[in-house]
């Protein structure tokens, strides 16, 4: 990452400025006298803000030391997400070997391919070769019970946690005319829009939420939160157009698209959690649950963002 | 502890926690002193995971009980057993007469008497992880001879998926160690009743 890029510095300044404001608001809220459930909400809010500080610092440190160029950070995120996913979707003894292949061969290989900037291969390795190999290996182990279901779980885990996540650092490989050496800002555009969409959905939901979208699935997701979050994220995307190769309206449209994809990702992962009878995928990040709870929307948005940019801007 | 021992301990505890992501959950506050942790046994990592889940202060005085024939097999195992885990080894095939039947338990009783805690796997062998096998009688004999020593059930979840029987490769999933409320043997309790009750206490911790 080029830390002398003034646009980048402005963006980083804005992100940390936002965190400082959020921390101040959280602090002021914690001073007011409130009922117990309100106190719990504020405590949760403050835990989330602290976690955001940590996540932003880790992300910025990884960007500036080149760990993201070498895709190591996202490889680790995939690893942590995959272990959360597989832990909570029961597997049988015969899945042990396919899982070993997933963790120790397919996952690293995917990131090696991204790092090699070998687009043709990294785009098909998991959906074609991985998808055929994993069930074949499970079949050799000879256990036929729930075979299709078990296969689907392994495939989904590797698809969502590895394949989709790897599209985020893959943005760095795109060769856009007149934008050479600035791709880190595309990655930041994606991450900022998707994560702020989540945050704004939470905020709008808490402030104005009345009508639940899918009450059976997620009692916290409301129409008001959804509209406010997605539109807010689109507006932020538009406002960020100066640091992207997109025009104002294109930036807004792309931000809308990835915010919608992110929302869909959150819904799908909630459905998996609800089906398994759990609230969070993990407990790694205080206030956020596990890694997978944090990146569920990014999983869906990253590949779509990558392909839109790849199609229209190269 | 010597410096190398300390280093080996830190390394093993760190590696165990990293690989298994173990989350310890205590239903009752952890306590120092003589007590027996008994757990379901499904992988080679079980002892190390329980040990890594304990508060650091309790670790040096908590000793896993294991079979001598297994831990004597290689120099590395001997080193780990003696220097790192301070394993209490029992001879499964002692050459001795009938009167000495209880002798294998003597080192365990001695350790309890000096205030050490023990980690036991009363199924006697590693199961497949699907269910808990009937307990061997060792736990009963210990409880009978030291009725004041608290028995703490520890349910290990998911370890059979991380390193199942028949594999030497670890899939780095997350596991948890659930420490139940301490129990004691009742004064007139028969062997079978006690072993069944202990096994149920362990089963109840399964999520």
Short mmCIF file of C-alpha atoms in Angstrom, two decimals:
data_model
loop_
_atom_site.label_atom_id
_atom_site.label_comp_id
_atom_site.label_asym_id
_atom_site.label_seq_id
_atom_site.Cartn_x
_atom_site.Cartn_y
_atom_site.Cartn_z
CA UNK A 1 0.00 0.00 0.00
CA UNK A 2 1.23 3.47 -0.87
CA UNK A 3 0.95 5.45 2.35
CA UNK A 4 1.87 8.64 0.50
CA UNK A 5 -1.39 8.47 -1.44
CA UNK A 6 -3.27 11.53 -0.11
CA UNK A 7 -6.69 10.03 -0.91
CA UNK A 8 -5.87 7.01 1.19
CA UNK A 9 -4.72 9.15 4.09
CA UNK A 10 -7.95 11.15 3.97
CA UNK A 11 -9.96 7.93 4.06
CA UNK A 12 -7.96 6.49 6.95
CA UNK A 13 -8.37 9.77 8.78
CA UNK A 14 -12.14 9.59 8.21
CA UNK A 15 -12.34 6.00 9.47
CA UNK A 16 -10.44 6.71 12.67
CA UNK A 17 -12.30 10.00 13.11
CA UNK A 18 -15.55 8.02 12.93
CA UNK A 19 -14.24 5.59 15.55
CA UNK A 20 -13.30 8.45 17.86
CA UNK A 21 -16.79 9.95 17.53
CA UNK A 22 -18.37 6.53 18.13
CA UNK A 23 -16.23 6.00 21.22
CA UNK A 24 -17.21 9.43 22.57
CA UNK A 25 -20.91 8.74 22.00
CA UNK A 26 -20.53 5.34 23.67
CA UNK A 27 -18.78 6.94 26.63
CA UNK A 28 -21.41 9.64 27.05
CA UNK A 29 -24.21 7.05 26.83
CA UNK A 30 -22.54 4.93 29.50
CA UNK A 31 -22.62 7.90 31.91
CA UNK A 32 -26.40 8.32 31.74
CA UNK A 33 -28.65 6.58 34.21
CA UNK A 34 -30.73 3.90 32.51
CA UNK A 35 -32.79 0.77 33.02
CA UNK A 36 -30.94 -2.57 33.06
CA UNK A 37 -31.79 -3.65 29.49
CA UNK A 38 -30.68 -0.24 28.23
CA UNK A 39 -27.42 -0.61 30.13
CA UNK A 40 -26.89 -4.00 28.49
CA UNK A 41 -27.47 -2.44 25.04
CA UNK A 42 -24.94 0.31 25.74
CA UNK A 43 -22.41 -2.18 27.11
CA UNK A 44 -22.83 -4.24 23.95
CA UNK A 45 -22.46 -1.12 21.83
CA UNK A 46 -19.24 -0.20 23.59
CA UNK A 47 -17.89 -3.73 23.20
CA UNK A 48 -18.64 -3.48 19.48
CA UNK A 49 -16.88 -0.12 19.20
CA UNK A 50 -13.79 -1.48 20.99
CA UNK A 51 -13.80 -4.47 18.64
CA UNK A 52 -14.06 -2.08 15.67
CA UNK A 53 -10.97 -0.22 16.89
CA UNK A 54 -9.07 -3.48 17.07
CA UNK A 55 -10.29 -4.71 13.69
CA UNK A 56 -9.48 -1.39 11.99
CA UNK A 57 -6.01 -1.29 13.50
CA UNK A 58 -5.29 -4.87 12.46
CA UNK A 59 -6.59 -4.16 8.96
CA UNK A 60 -4.58 -0.95 8.57
CA UNK A 61 -1.44 -2.57 9.96
CA UNK A 62 -1.87 -5.46 7.51
CA UNK A 63 -2.37 -3.03 4.63
CA UNK A 64 0.64 -0.91 5.44
CA UNK A 65 3.03 -3.80 6.07
CA UNK A 66 2.03 -5.49 2.83
CA UNK A 67 0.39 -8.48 4.54
CA UNK A 68 -2.68 -7.94 2.39
CA UNK A 69 -0.63 -7.81 -0.79
CA UNK A 70 0.66 -11.19 0.28
CA UNK A 71 -2.96 -12.15 1.13
CA UNK A 72 -1.89 -13.49 4.52
CA UNK A 73 -4.48 -11.58 6.54
CA UNK A 74 -7.41 -12.81 4.45
CA UNK A 75 -5.98 -16.33 4.45
CA UNK A 76 -6.05 -16.24 8.26
CA UNK A 77 -9.57 -14.81 8.26
CA UNK A 78 -10.66 -17.68 6.00
CA UNK A 79 -8.99 -20.20 8.29
CA UNK A 80 -10.72 -18.82 11.39
CA UNK A 81 -14.08 -18.59 9.59
CA UNK A 82 -13.84 -22.11 8.19
CA UNK A 83 -13.05 -23.59 11.59
CA UNK A 84 -16.08 -21.82 13.07
CA UNK A 85 -18.29 -22.98 10.20
CA UNK A 86 -17.23 -26.63 10.34
CA UNK A 87 -17.28 -26.73 14.15
CA UNK A 88 -20.97 -25.84 14.16
CA UNK A 89 -22.11 -28.02 11.28
CA UNK A 90 -21.66 -31.57 12.54
CA UNK A 91 -19.56 -33.90 10.42
CA UNK A 92 -18.84 -37.61 10.71
CA UNK A 93 -15.62 -39.57 10.97
CA UNK A 94 -15.53 -40.10 7.20
CA UNK A 95 -15.36 -36.33 6.69
CA UNK A 96 -12.06 -36.09 8.52
CA UNK A 97 -9.94 -36.58 5.40
CA UNK A 98 -11.95 -34.20 3.17
CA UNK A 99 -11.64 -31.62 5.95
CA UNK A 100 -7.90 -32.13 6.14
CA UNK A 101 -7.75 -31.45 2.41
CA UNK A 102 -9.96 -28.38 2.82
CA UNK A 103 -7.88 -26.85 5.61
CA UNK A 104 -4.38 -27.77 4.56
CA UNK A 105 -4.48 -27.97 0.76
CA UNK A 106 -7.45 -26.18 -0.79
CA UNK A 107 -7.44 -23.14 1.51
CA UNK A 108 -3.72 -22.32 1.17
CA UNK A 109 -3.78 -23.15 -2.55
CA UNK A 110 -6.61 -20.70 -3.17
CA UNK A 111 -4.61 -17.88 -1.58
CA UNK A 112 -1.45 -18.89 -3.41
CA UNK A 113 -3.42 -18.61 -6.66
CA UNK A 114 -4.70 -15.17 -5.65
CA UNK A 115 -1.19 -14.11 -4.77
CA UNK A 116 0.04 -15.38 -8.15
CA UNK A 117 -2.71 -13.25 -9.74
CA UNK A 118 -3.71 -16.31 -11.77
CA UNK A 119 -7.32 -15.28 -12.40
CA UNK A 120 -8.32 -18.17 -14.69
CA UNK A 121 -7.33 -20.72 -12.08
CA UNK A 122 -8.32 -19.01 -8.85
CA UNK A 123 -11.85 -18.43 -10.18
CA UNK A 124 -12.49 -22.14 -10.86
CA UNK A 125 -10.22 -24.14 -8.56
CA UNK A 126 -12.75 -24.45 -5.71
CA UNK A 127 -16.09 -24.48 -7.59
CA UNK A 128 -14.86 -27.04 -10.12
CA UNK A 129 -11.95 -29.09 -8.80
CA UNK A 130 -12.67 -28.68 -5.10
CA UNK A 131 -16.34 -29.49 -5.55
CA UNK A 132 -15.61 -32.70 -7.42
CA UNK A 133 -12.66 -33.78 -5.31
CA UNK A 134 -14.14 -33.34 -1.81
CA UNK A 135 -17.16 -35.65 -2.25
CA UNK A 136 -14.96 -38.14 -4.08
CA UNK A 137 -12.59 -38.26 -1.11
CA UNK A 138 -15.53 -38.61 1.29
CA UNK A 139 -16.95 -41.44 -0.82
CA UNK A 140 -13.66 -43.32 -0.65
CA UNK A 141 -13.98 -43.24 3.15
CA UNK A 142 -17.07 -45.38 2.60
CA UNK A 143 -19.67 -43.84 4.92
CA UNK A 144 -22.92 -43.30 3.01
CA UNK A 145 -25.02 -41.92 5.85
CA UNK A 146 -26.29 -38.38 5.09
CA UNK A 147 -23.78 -38.33 2.26
CA UNK A 148 -25.36 -35.54 0.21
CA UNK A 149 -25.95 -33.40 3.29
CA UNK A 150 -22.40 -33.85 4.56
CA UNK A 151 -20.97 -33.10 1.13
CA UNK A 152 -23.04 -29.95 0.87
CA UNK A 153 -21.80 -28.76 4.26
CA UNK A 154 -18.14 -29.18 3.39
CA UNK A 155 -18.66 -27.54 0.02
CA UNK A 156 -20.58 -24.63 1.46
CA UNK A 157 -18.01 -24.09 4.16
CA UNK A 158 -15.14 -23.92 1.70
CA UNK A 159 -17.18 -21.86 -0.76
CA UNK A 160 -18.29 -19.18 1.69
CA UNK A 161 -15.31 -19.04 4.03
CA UNK A 162 -12.49 -19.50 1.52
CA UNK A 163 -13.58 -18.90 -2.05
CA UNK A 164 -15.80 -15.86 -1.45
CA UNK A 165 -13.46 -14.23 1.09
CA UNK A 166 -10.48 -14.63 -1.25
CA UNK A 167 -12.17 -12.28 -3.72
CA UNK A 168 -11.51 -9.37 -1.35
CA UNK A 169 -7.68 -9.48 -1.64
CA UNK A 170 -8.10 -10.52 -5.29
CA UNK A 171 -9.25 -6.95 -5.95
CA UNK A 172 -5.57 -6.04 -5.75
CA UNK A 173 -4.89 -7.99 -8.95
CA UNK A 174 -7.28 -6.02 -11.16
CA UNK A 175 -5.51 -4.01 -13.88
CA UNK A 176 -7.60 -0.89 -14.29
CA UNK A 177 -6.51 1.80 -16.78
CA UNK A 178 -5.15 4.84 -14.99
CA UNK A 179 -5.59 3.22 -11.56
CA UNK A 180 -2.34 1.25 -11.27
CA UNK A 181 -0.99 0.89 -7.74
CA UNK A 182 -4.19 2.24 -6.17
CA UNK A 183 -6.22 -0.97 -5.85
CA UNK A 184 -5.97 -0.96 -2.05
CA UNK A 185 -8.58 1.81 -2.21
CA UNK A 186 -10.97 -0.52 -4.04
CA UNK A 187 -10.57 -3.03 -1.25
CA UNK A 188 -11.23 -0.30 1.31
CA UNK A 189 -14.29 0.84 -0.66
CA UNK A 190 -15.71 -2.67 -0.46
CA UNK A 191 -14.93 -3.20 3.21
CA UNK A 192 -16.11 0.27 4.31
CA UNK A 193 -19.39 0.13 2.36
CA UNK A 194 -20.27 -3.40 3.47
CA UNK A 195 -19.34 -2.91 7.12
CA UNK A 196 -20.99 0.50 7.38
CA UNK A 197 -24.10 -0.98 5.82
CA UNK A 198 -24.15 -3.52 8.68
CA UNK A 199 -23.55 -0.83 11.28
CA UNK A 200 -26.22 1.46 9.81
CA UNK A 201 -28.73 -1.39 9.62
CA UNK A 202 -28.09 -1.97 13.32
CA UNK A 203 -28.38 1.74 14.17
CA UNK A 204 -31.50 2.41 12.05
CA UNK A 205 -33.04 -0.81 13.33
CA UNK A 206 -32.45 0.20 16.96
CA UNK A 207 -33.75 3.75 16.37
CA UNK A 208 -36.72 3.24 14.07
CA UNK A 209 -37.17 -0.51 13.70
CA UNK A 210 -40.81 -1.65 13.85
CA UNK A 211 -41.53 -4.08 11.01
CA UNK A 212 -39.48 -7.24 11.08
CA UNK A 213 -38.32 -8.51 7.69
CA UNK A 214 -37.99 -12.23 8.40
CA UNK A 215 -39.21 -12.56 12.00
CA UNK A 216 -38.71 -16.33 12.06
CA UNK A 217 -35.08 -15.91 11.14
CA UNK A 218 -33.73 -12.77 12.71
CA UNK A 219 -35.76 -10.66 15.14
CA UNK A 220 -33.19 -7.85 14.88
CA UNK A 221 -33.56 -7.28 11.14
CA UNK A 222 -36.28 -4.75 10.37
CA UNK A 223 -37.55 -3.07 7.22
CA UNK A 224 -36.53 0.31 8.63
CA UNK A 225 -33.03 -0.94 9.46
CA UNK A 226 -32.68 -2.55 6.04
CA UNK A 227 -33.80 0.53 4.08
CA UNK A 228 -31.80 2.95 6.22
CA UNK A 229 -28.69 0.76 6.18
CA UNK A 230 -28.69 -0.02 2.48
CA UNK A 231 -29.52 3.53 1.38
CA UNK A 232 -27.05 4.99 3.86
CA UNK A 233 -24.31 2.67 2.60
CA UNK A 234 -25.14 3.63 -1.01
CA UNK A 235 -24.85 7.32 -0.12
CA UNK A 236 -21.49 6.67 1.55
CA UNK A 237 -20.39 4.76 -1.56
CA UNK A 238 -21.36 7.72 -3.70
CA UNK A 239 -19.47 10.06 -1.43
CA UNK A 240 -16.40 7.84 -1.80
CA UNK A 241 -16.42 7.93 -5.62
CA UNK A 242 -13.42 10.34 -5.78
CA UNK A 243 -11.07 7.58 -4.66
CA UNK A 244 -12.39 4.95 -7.09
CA UNK A 245 -12.39 4.59 -10.87
CA UNK A 246 -16.22 4.92 -10.76
CA UNK A 247 -18.40 7.93 -11.61
CA UNK A 248 -20.69 9.28 -8.86
CA UNK A 249 -23.77 7.34 -9.99
CA UNK A 250 -21.80 4.19 -10.76
CA UNK A 251 -20.26 4.33 -7.27
CA UNK A 252 -23.75 4.67 -5.77
CA UNK A 253 -25.14 1.81 -7.86
CA UNK A 254 -22.21 -0.47 -7.03
CA UNK A 255 -22.46 0.41 -3.33
CA UNK A 256 -26.20 -0.40 -3.46
CA UNK A 257 -25.43 -3.74 -5.10
CA UNK A 258 -22.83 -4.79 -2.56
CA UNK A 259 -24.95 -3.57 0.36
CA UNK A 260 -27.82 -5.75 -0.93
CA UNK A 261 -25.46 -8.69 -1.41
CA UNK A 262 -24.15 -8.13 2.10
CA UNK A 263 -27.67 -8.13 3.49
CA UNK A 264 -28.39 -11.41 1.68
CA UNK A 265 -25.19 -12.86 3.16
CA UNK A 266 -26.22 -11.87 6.66
CA UNK A 267 -29.63 -13.48 6.17
CA UNK A 268 -28.21 -16.76 4.83
CA UNK A 269 -25.72 -17.08 7.66
CA UNK A 270 -28.44 -16.29 10.19
CA UNK A 271 -30.51 -19.08 8.66
CA UNK A 272 -27.62 -21.51 9.15
CA UNK A 273 -27.16 -20.37 12.74
CA UNK A 274 -30.87 -20.63 13.49
CA UNK A 275 -30.99 -24.09 11.96
CA UNK A 276 -28.09 -25.22 14.17
CA UNK A 277 -29.71 -23.66 17.22
CA UNK A 278 -26.93 -21.20 17.98
CA UNK A 279 -26.70 -17.44 18.24
CA UNK A 280 -23.12 -16.79 17.14
CA UNK A 281 -20.56 -18.76 15.18
CA UNK A 282 -17.89 -18.10 17.76
CA UNK A 283 -16.77 -15.96 20.66
CA UNK A 284 -13.53 -14.54 19.31
CA UNK A 285 -14.58 -10.89 18.99
CA UNK A 286 -16.39 -9.43 21.99
CA UNK A 287 -19.77 -8.00 21.00
CA UNK A 288 -19.59 -9.50 17.52
CA UNK A 289 -19.45 -13.25 18.15
CA UNK A 290 -17.03 -15.04 15.88
CA UNK A 291 -15.11 -14.03 12.78
CA UNK A 292 -17.80 -15.49 10.56
CA UNK A 293 -20.48 -13.37 12.26
CA UNK A 294 -18.48 -10.31 11.28
CA UNK A 295 -17.66 -11.24 7.68
CA UNK A 296 -20.93 -12.89 6.63
CA UNK A 297 -21.93 -9.91 4.51
CA UNK A 298 -18.43 -9.51 3.07
CA UNK A 299 -18.54 -13.15 1.87
CA UNK A 300 -21.47 -12.38 -0.41
CA UNK A 301 -20.42 -8.90 -1.46
CA UNK A 302 -16.76 -9.54 -2.36
CA UNK A 303 -17.19 -11.84 -5.39
CA UNK A 304 -20.01 -9.70 -6.80
CA UNK A 305 -17.99 -6.51 -6.40
CA UNK A 306 -14.95 -8.14 -7.98
CA UNK A 307 -16.89 -9.36 -11.02
CA UNK A 308 -18.70 -6.07 -11.59
CA UNK A 309 -15.42 -4.19 -11.58
CA UNK A 310 -13.76 -6.87 -13.68
CA UNK A 311 -16.55 -6.73 -16.26
CA UNK A 312 -17.06 -3.00 -16.57
CA UNK A 313 -13.71 -1.45 -15.77
CA UNK A 314 -11.09 -3.64 -17.41
CA UNK B 1 10.51 -25.94 37.22
CA UNK B 2 13.62 -25.53 35.10
CA UNK B 3 13.74 -23.04 32.27
CA UNK B 4 13.50 -25.69 29.54
CA UNK B 5 10.54 -27.26 31.31
CA UNK B 6 8.84 -23.92 31.49
CA UNK B 7 9.51 -23.32 27.84
CA UNK B 8 8.20 -26.76 26.85
CA UNK B 9 5.11 -26.23 29.00
CA UNK B 10 4.34 -22.82 27.51
CA UNK B 11 4.90 -24.19 24.03
CA UNK B 12 2.60 -27.18 24.53
CA UNK B 13 -0.15 -25.22 26.25
CA UNK B 14 0.05 -22.54 23.55
CA UNK B 15 0.02 -25.03 20.70
CA UNK B 16 -2.89 -26.96 22.23
CA UNK B 17 -4.95 -23.82 22.65
CA UNK B 18 -4.13 -22.59 19.16
CA UNK B 19 -4.92 -25.88 17.44
CA UNK B 20 -8.08 -26.74 19.35
CA UNK B 21 -9.27 -23.22 20.22
CA UNK B 22 -10.34 -24.76 23.52
CA UNK B 23 -12.91 -22.84 25.50
CA UNK B 24 -13.08 -23.83 29.15
CA UNK B 25 -16.48 -23.52 30.81
CA UNK B 26 -16.73 -23.96 34.54
CA UNK B 27 -20.06 -24.84 36.17
CA UNK B 28 -18.38 -24.42 39.58
CA UNK B 29 -15.35 -22.30 40.47
CA UNK B 30 -11.97 -23.99 39.85
CA UNK B 31 -10.23 -25.01 43.07
CA UNK B 32 -6.71 -26.05 43.98
CA UNK B 33 -5.83 -29.15 46.00
CA UNK B 34 -6.49 -32.85 45.74
CA UNK B 35 -9.34 -33.67 43.39
CA UNK B 36 -9.98 -35.97 40.46
CA UNK B 37 -11.00 -34.68 37.05
CA UNK B 38 -12.63 -37.48 35.08
CA UNK B 39 -13.40 -37.06 31.39
CA UNK B 40 -14.60 -38.79 28.26
CA UNK B 41 -11.69 -40.01 26.17
CA UNK B 42 -11.68 -39.75 22.39
CA UNK B 43 -8.30 -38.45 21.25
CA UNK B 44 -4.61 -38.23 22.05
CA UNK B 45 -5.10 -34.55 22.80
CA UNK B 46 -7.60 -35.03 25.64
CA UNK B 47 -5.13 -34.83 28.53
CA UNK B 48 -3.31 -31.82 27.09
CA UNK B 49 -6.61 -30.02 26.45
CA UNK B 50 -7.84 -30.45 30.02
CA UNK B 51 -4.46 -29.39 31.31
CA UNK B 52 -4.41 -26.30 29.07
CA UNK B 53 -7.96 -25.42 30.21
CA UNK B 54 -6.97 -25.25 33.87
CA UNK B 55 -5.98 -21.94 35.46
CA UNK B 56 -2.15 -21.69 35.13
CA UNK B 57 -1.62 -21.91 38.88
CA UNK B 58 -3.32 -25.30 39.08
CA UNK B 59 -1.42 -26.88 36.19
CA UNK B 60 1.84 -27.86 37.94
CA UNK B 61 -0.10 -29.74 40.64
CA UNK B 62 -2.45 -31.52 38.24
CA UNK B 63 -1.26 -34.83 36.86
CA UNK B 64 -2.73 -36.93 34.10
CA UNK B 65 -2.91 -40.65 34.79
CA UNK B 66 -1.83 -42.78 31.87
CA UNK B 67 -0.58 -46.22 30.93
CA UNK B 68 3.11 -46.82 31.37
CA UNK B 69 3.39 -48.97 28.22
CA UNK B 70 2.15 -46.09 26.05
CA UNK B 71 4.36 -43.35 27.46
CA UNK B 72 7.52 -45.46 27.66
CA UNK B 73 7.55 -46.04 23.90
CA UNK B 74 9.82 -43.23 22.73
CA UNK B 75 12.27 -40.70 24.12
CA UNK B 76 9.95 -37.80 23.23
CA UNK B 77 6.99 -39.40 25.01
CA UNK B 78 9.15 -40.15 28.04
CA UNK B 79 10.32 -36.53 28.10
CA UNK B 80 6.78 -35.13 27.75
CA UNK B 81 5.41 -37.52 30.34
CA UNK B 82 8.06 -36.94 32.96
CA UNK B 83 9.21 -33.37 32.42
CA UNK B 84 6.23 -31.52 30.96
CA UNK B 85 2.98 -33.11 31.99
CA UNK B 86 4.31 -34.82 35.09
CA UNK B 87 2.21 -37.83 34.07
CA UNK B 88 1.43 -40.43 36.68
CA UNK B 89 2.12 -43.71 34.97
CA UNK B 90 0.45 -46.93 35.96
CA UNK B 91 1.54 -50.38 34.97
CA UNK B 92 -1.34 -52.09 33.19
CA UNK B 93 0.31 -55.52 33.22
CA UNK B 94 2.08 -55.87 36.54
CA UNK B 95 3.82 -59.17 37.29
CA UNK B 96 2.44 -59.74 40.72
CA UNK B 97 0.37 -62.00 42.89
CA UNK B 98 -3.35 -61.71 43.70
CA UNK B 99 -2.81 -59.95 47.04
CA UNK B 100 -1.17 -57.01 45.31
CA UNK B 101 -4.15 -56.29 43.02
CA UNK B 102 -4.61 -52.83 44.47
CA UNK B 103 -0.97 -51.90 44.10
CA UNK B 104 -1.38 -50.09 40.76
CA UNK B 105 -3.55 -47.48 42.46
CA UNK B 106 -1.01 -46.80 45.22
CA UNK B 107 0.89 -44.04 43.31
CA UNK B 108 -2.44 -42.30 42.66
CA UNK B 109 -3.41 -42.41 46.34
CA UNK B 110 0.03 -41.10 47.27
CA UNK B 111 -0.32 -38.20 44.81
CA UNK B 112 -3.76 -37.31 46.19
CA UNK B 113 -2.38 -37.42 49.72
CA UNK B 114 0.27 -34.84 48.83
CA UNK B 115 -2.42 -32.51 47.47
CA UNK B 116 -2.07 -33.22 43.74
CA UNK B 117 -5.06 -33.29 41.43
CA UNK B 118 -5.46 -36.14 38.93
CA UNK B 119 -6.87 -36.37 35.42
CA UNK B 120 -8.50 -39.74 34.74
CA UNK B 121 -10.24 -41.28 31.76
CA UNK B 122 -12.47 -43.89 33.39
CA UNK B 123 -13.60 -45.43 30.09
CA UNK B 124 -10.12 -46.96 30.04
CA UNK B 125 -9.67 -46.46 26.31
CA UNK B 126 -10.43 -43.96 23.59
CA UNK B 127 -14.00 -44.16 22.32
CA UNK B 128 -15.32 -43.11 18.95
CA UNK B 129 -16.81 -40.00 20.51
CA UNK B 130 -20.42 -40.90 19.79
CA UNK B 131 -21.22 -42.11 23.29
CA UNK B 132 -19.53 -42.63 26.62
CA UNK B 133 -18.53 -46.24 27.33
CA UNK B 134 -19.15 -47.88 30.75
CA UNK B 135 -16.55 -46.84 33.31
CA UNK B 136 -13.80 -49.13 34.55
CA UNK B 137 -13.71 -49.63 38.30
CA UNK B 138 -10.52 -47.61 39.02
CA UNK B 139 -12.50 -44.44 39.74
CA UNK B 140 -14.64 -46.35 42.25
CA UNK B 141 -11.67 -47.80 44.13
CA UNK B 142 -10.06 -44.35 44.36
CA UNK B 143 -13.28 -42.74 45.56
CA UNK B 144 -13.86 -45.53 48.10
CA UNK B 145 -10.37 -45.14 49.58
CA UNK B 146 -10.36 -41.32 49.55
CA UNK B 147 -14.05 -40.45 50.03
CA UNK B 148 -13.32 -36.80 50.80
CA UNK B 149 -11.65 -36.09 47.47
CA UNK B 150 -13.99 -34.22 45.10
CA UNK B 151 -14.63 -35.76 41.69
CA UNK B 152 -15.06 -33.27 38.86
CA UNK B 153 -16.63 -34.48 35.59
CA UNK B 154 -15.10 -32.86 32.48
CA UNK B 155 -16.93 -33.21 29.20
CA UNK B 156 -14.73 -32.75 26.13
CA UNK B 157 -16.72 -31.65 23.12
CA UNK B 158 -15.60 -31.97 19.51
CA UNK B 159 -12.16 -33.40 20.20
CA UNK B 160 -13.15 -36.62 18.49
CA UNK B 161 -13.60 -34.54 15.34
CA UNK B 162 -10.30 -32.70 15.71
CA UNK B 163 -8.22 -35.84 16.05
CA UNK B 164 -10.38 -38.95 15.69
CA UNK B 165 -9.28 -42.45 16.55
CA UNK B 166 -7.35 -43.90 13.64
CA UNK B 167 -5.96 -40.60 12.36
CA UNK B 168 -2.73 -38.82 13.12
CA UNK B 169 -3.76 -35.56 11.48
CA UNK B 170 -5.44 -32.67 13.26
CA UNK B 171 -8.30 -30.72 11.72
CA UNK B 172 -8.15 -27.38 13.57
CA UNK B 173 -11.81 -27.13 14.64
CA UNK B 174 -12.85 -25.55 17.92
CA UNK B 175 -13.49 -27.62 21.04
CA UNK B 176 -14.68 -26.96 24.54
CA UNK B 177 -13.99 -28.46 27.95
CA UNK B 178 -16.99 -28.27 30.27
CA UNK B 179 -16.13 -28.69 33.94
CA UNK B 180 -19.14 -29.87 35.95
CA UNK B 181 -20.01 -29.52 39.62
CA UNK B 182 -17.84 -31.65 41.95
CA UNK B 183 -19.38 -34.87 43.27
CA UNK B 184 -18.47 -37.37 46.01
CA UNK B 185 -19.12 -41.03 46.65
CA UNK B 186 -22.00 -41.77 49.06
CA UNK B 187 -21.18 -43.83 52.14
CA UNK B 188 -23.08 -47.01 51.23
CA UNK B 189 -23.00 -46.62 47.47
CA UNK B 190 -22.29 -49.80 45.50
CA UNK B 191 -19.69 -49.93 42.77
CA UNK B 192 -22.18 -50.15 39.93
CA UNK B 193 -24.41 -47.39 41.30
CA UNK B 194 -21.49 -45.06 41.77
CA UNK B 195 -19.97 -45.68 38.35
CA UNK B 196 -23.36 -45.19 36.70
CA UNK B 197 -23.96 -41.96 38.60
CA UNK B 198 -20.51 -40.63 37.67
CA UNK B 199 -21.08 -41.50 34.03
CA UNK B 200 -24.45 -39.77 34.07
CA UNK B 201 -22.86 -36.65 35.60
CA UNK B 202 -20.49 -36.61 32.65
CA UNK B 203 -23.23 -37.27 30.10
CA UNK B 204 -25.34 -34.44 31.47
CA UNK B 205 -22.61 -31.97 30.59
CA UNK B 206 -22.88 -32.86 26.90
CA UNK B 207 -24.59 -29.97 25.11
#
